[in-house]
Amino acid sequence: MIAFEKVFQVCFVYYMCLIVSTHAEKYRICVVDGKEDYKNSARYCPKLDEQDSPVECVVALDRLDCLRRIHKGKADFGVFTAEDLVAASNSDMELLITNELRFSPDQAFEYEIVAVISKSSGIKSKHDLKSKRYCHPGYGYEADWTKILSNYFEALVVTPQCDPQLTIVENRVKASSNFFGAACKAGPWTNDAVLDFQLKRKYSNLCSLCYDPRKCSQQDKYWGRRGSLLCLTDGAGDVSWARLEDVRQHFGITPGGQEGNPEEYSLLCPDDSVMPLNTSSPCIWVVKPWSVVASRMSKTSGVQSLIGSLDHSILDKNVSSWKFNLLNLIEPIYLTAEMINPIISIETYFRRAKGFLSANSFSACHPPRTIRICTTSNIETSKCSWLRESAAVYGIEPDLDCLKADNKSHCMMALSDRAADIVVVPPDLVSTATRNYPLKTLFYETVLEPSKYIVVALTRKETKLKSLEDLRGIKACFPSYDGIAWHSVAYTLQRNHLIGCTIDRDMATFFGPSCVPNSPGNLSENLRKECQPDFQGENGALHCLASGIGDVAFVSSNSVKKFAEDLVNDFDYPDIRNQVENFQVNCLEKNQPCHLSWSPPGQAMIRASSSDVWIKDTLNVFLNLDGLFGKHFRDPTNAFTIFGRYDGTSNVLFHDATEKLRDVPMVKNTDIMDLSFESVLKREKVCYPASSSNRIVSVEEWFIVILGVCYWYNHL
């Protein structure tokens, strides 16, 4: 009996160890949720968490987030595009390729790109392309065809332009315009609509072959993958840049609807030879590798075996099995996971991909143009570095660089000293940046209304205010001196003739003892009399009000919710926490909005002396980054999230709530909200002498007075 018990104990311990070991050996797949039908983690990951599954999910924000997690040992494998692998290689990440995700086992690459020429054009080599008519697939679907690959042909055959007086985009456009006699390059040449229109008017020969040259848009007959071939076979062009699979379908070599006679066209090869379209070994200029499964070095064999155990036949069977769910996470749009044997490095993988690395490392003008972003923390610098890598992989120019400073003030100083070029600042620093450094706004982080900084007058419910005049003599709480609330209140009081031109002095005498953090020591003590150490910023102003020290707080309306959330677990201030429900917004002007001003949460500022060329280059870079990595990214999953959490931290470099970057503060031109902070700062005011009751008059009023004086003078 004792022997049986010992055997049972040994078996039980072995069984428990086996369970623990099995659990410890679970492979962690890094999953990225996409948009719409590609939100897969909630659909498939729960089944992977069950006991019989050898896999569990690690959900990441984007594909480069997955790369970082695998590199840090927080995940074991994931699915990545060729562009992701370039970024990983540039960042010295050691991952190995275990499987290729293909649409067909017989296709070695996702696509191969060729140059097709009309025999009647007389083109025999690259040297004959000068002044010929070029059919380009166009722009606007970069998720499927990156600008690096779509521009590769021109990068090889066109002599580059490096005029420092022109933007990088215009240099490229001008070089192509000078080289080709005519072309159809439909779709947006740049994300800046105004600049795009200007360039298309200036270099109209690059739109002249289009079916509708005036629009030269994505709706053109000759736009897109088959569009460039239609341009060729309709007789509009002499040479077309196209995918090999599309060429074969277009000319009836493979099924797909024949549109041209293959006997009348040839392939132009990079080595200056020419070959028939129906050759079995076509000459390729550049290829796009398939997406892959990449793994940590220590997990590669196990990951490959795991994926090798999956079979597409299970897709129609047991939908609750872990294999079914894992397969759907790995291959949502692909049909087969081809095993790479032997397992290879990223560098080896790219050696097989003709032209791909050279396309991604094509030399730019010298000296290269660089935009230096100023950051203020290690995590901001880290995100900036990945933004730089992502931009380079997708062919965005000028290059980005990252410079770390201690705080925003030091960043603004760095811009002023030309050590950095751009910094994103909150509304509270806009006035300081404009006046002291001097800087100006390049673009805004535009947001929907709930995320705007909306300055309001907030009081406790028992405080009765009926007009602006009722503010006189009461105790005010401000987030900071010289910030958006300070200037918005001052402008409102000026506009209503309640204070004069000397804002600091007049504000100090208008309000009673108040708290204006960081106000200069040479100003009235009245502005700092009620300040306490924790009365800094938005939460500080709200704390000032909730504690009963202040009568009114001028803060952003959306800061109240955050203030309440921050107090949920703060047991040091139980009375303060109870006061939040006692707050109310006061509307102090009849027939006017309740808010005093509004602003996006951040705006990018540059030197006011920046050249027009540099401004266009820089704005174009960030608009491109927004289009690729913003809220409206084109891939099924995002490569890099420019507006969102980074390594678990919110509002890094840019605000999470940002909808898109624009050179105006509204998300859409149709958005209407009065009293933007930009207009408050720009509105020029002229004051009467102090003896005239400090009344403020506008420039328009002065103009009318001057006209009146001139009229009477001329009639004396």
PDB file of C-alpha atoms in Angstrom, residues 703-716:
ATOM      1  CA  PHE A 703      -9.099 103.434 -39.535  1.00  0.00           C
ATOM      2  CA  ILE A 704     -12.576 104.984 -39.506  1.00  0.00           C
ATOM      3  CA  VAL A 705     -11.350 107.763 -37.185  1.00  0.00           C
ATOM      4  CA  ILE A 706      -8.377 108.498 -39.472  1.00  0.00           C
ATOM      5  CA  LEU A 707     -10.652 108.632 -42.535  1.00  0.00           C
ATOM      6  CA  GLY A 708     -12.884 111.096 -40.705  1.00  0.00           C
ATOM      7  CA  VAL A 709      -9.944 113.347 -39.803  1.00  0.00           C
ATOM      8  CA  CYS A 710      -8.719 113.280 -43.406  1.00  0.00           C
ATOM      9  CA  TYR A 711     -12.196 114.159 -44.673  1.00  0.00           C
ATOM     10  CA  TRP A 712     -12.527 117.227 -42.431  1.00  0.00           C
ATOM     11  CA  TYR A 713      -8.952 118.309 -43.146  1.00  0.00           C
ATOM     12  CA  ASN A 714      -9.618 118.271 -46.909  1.00  0.00           C
ATOM     13  CA  HIS A 715     -12.807 120.315 -46.475  1.00  0.00           C
ATOM     14  CA  LEU A 716     -11.419 123.075 -44.250  1.00  0.00           C
TER      15      LEU A 716
END
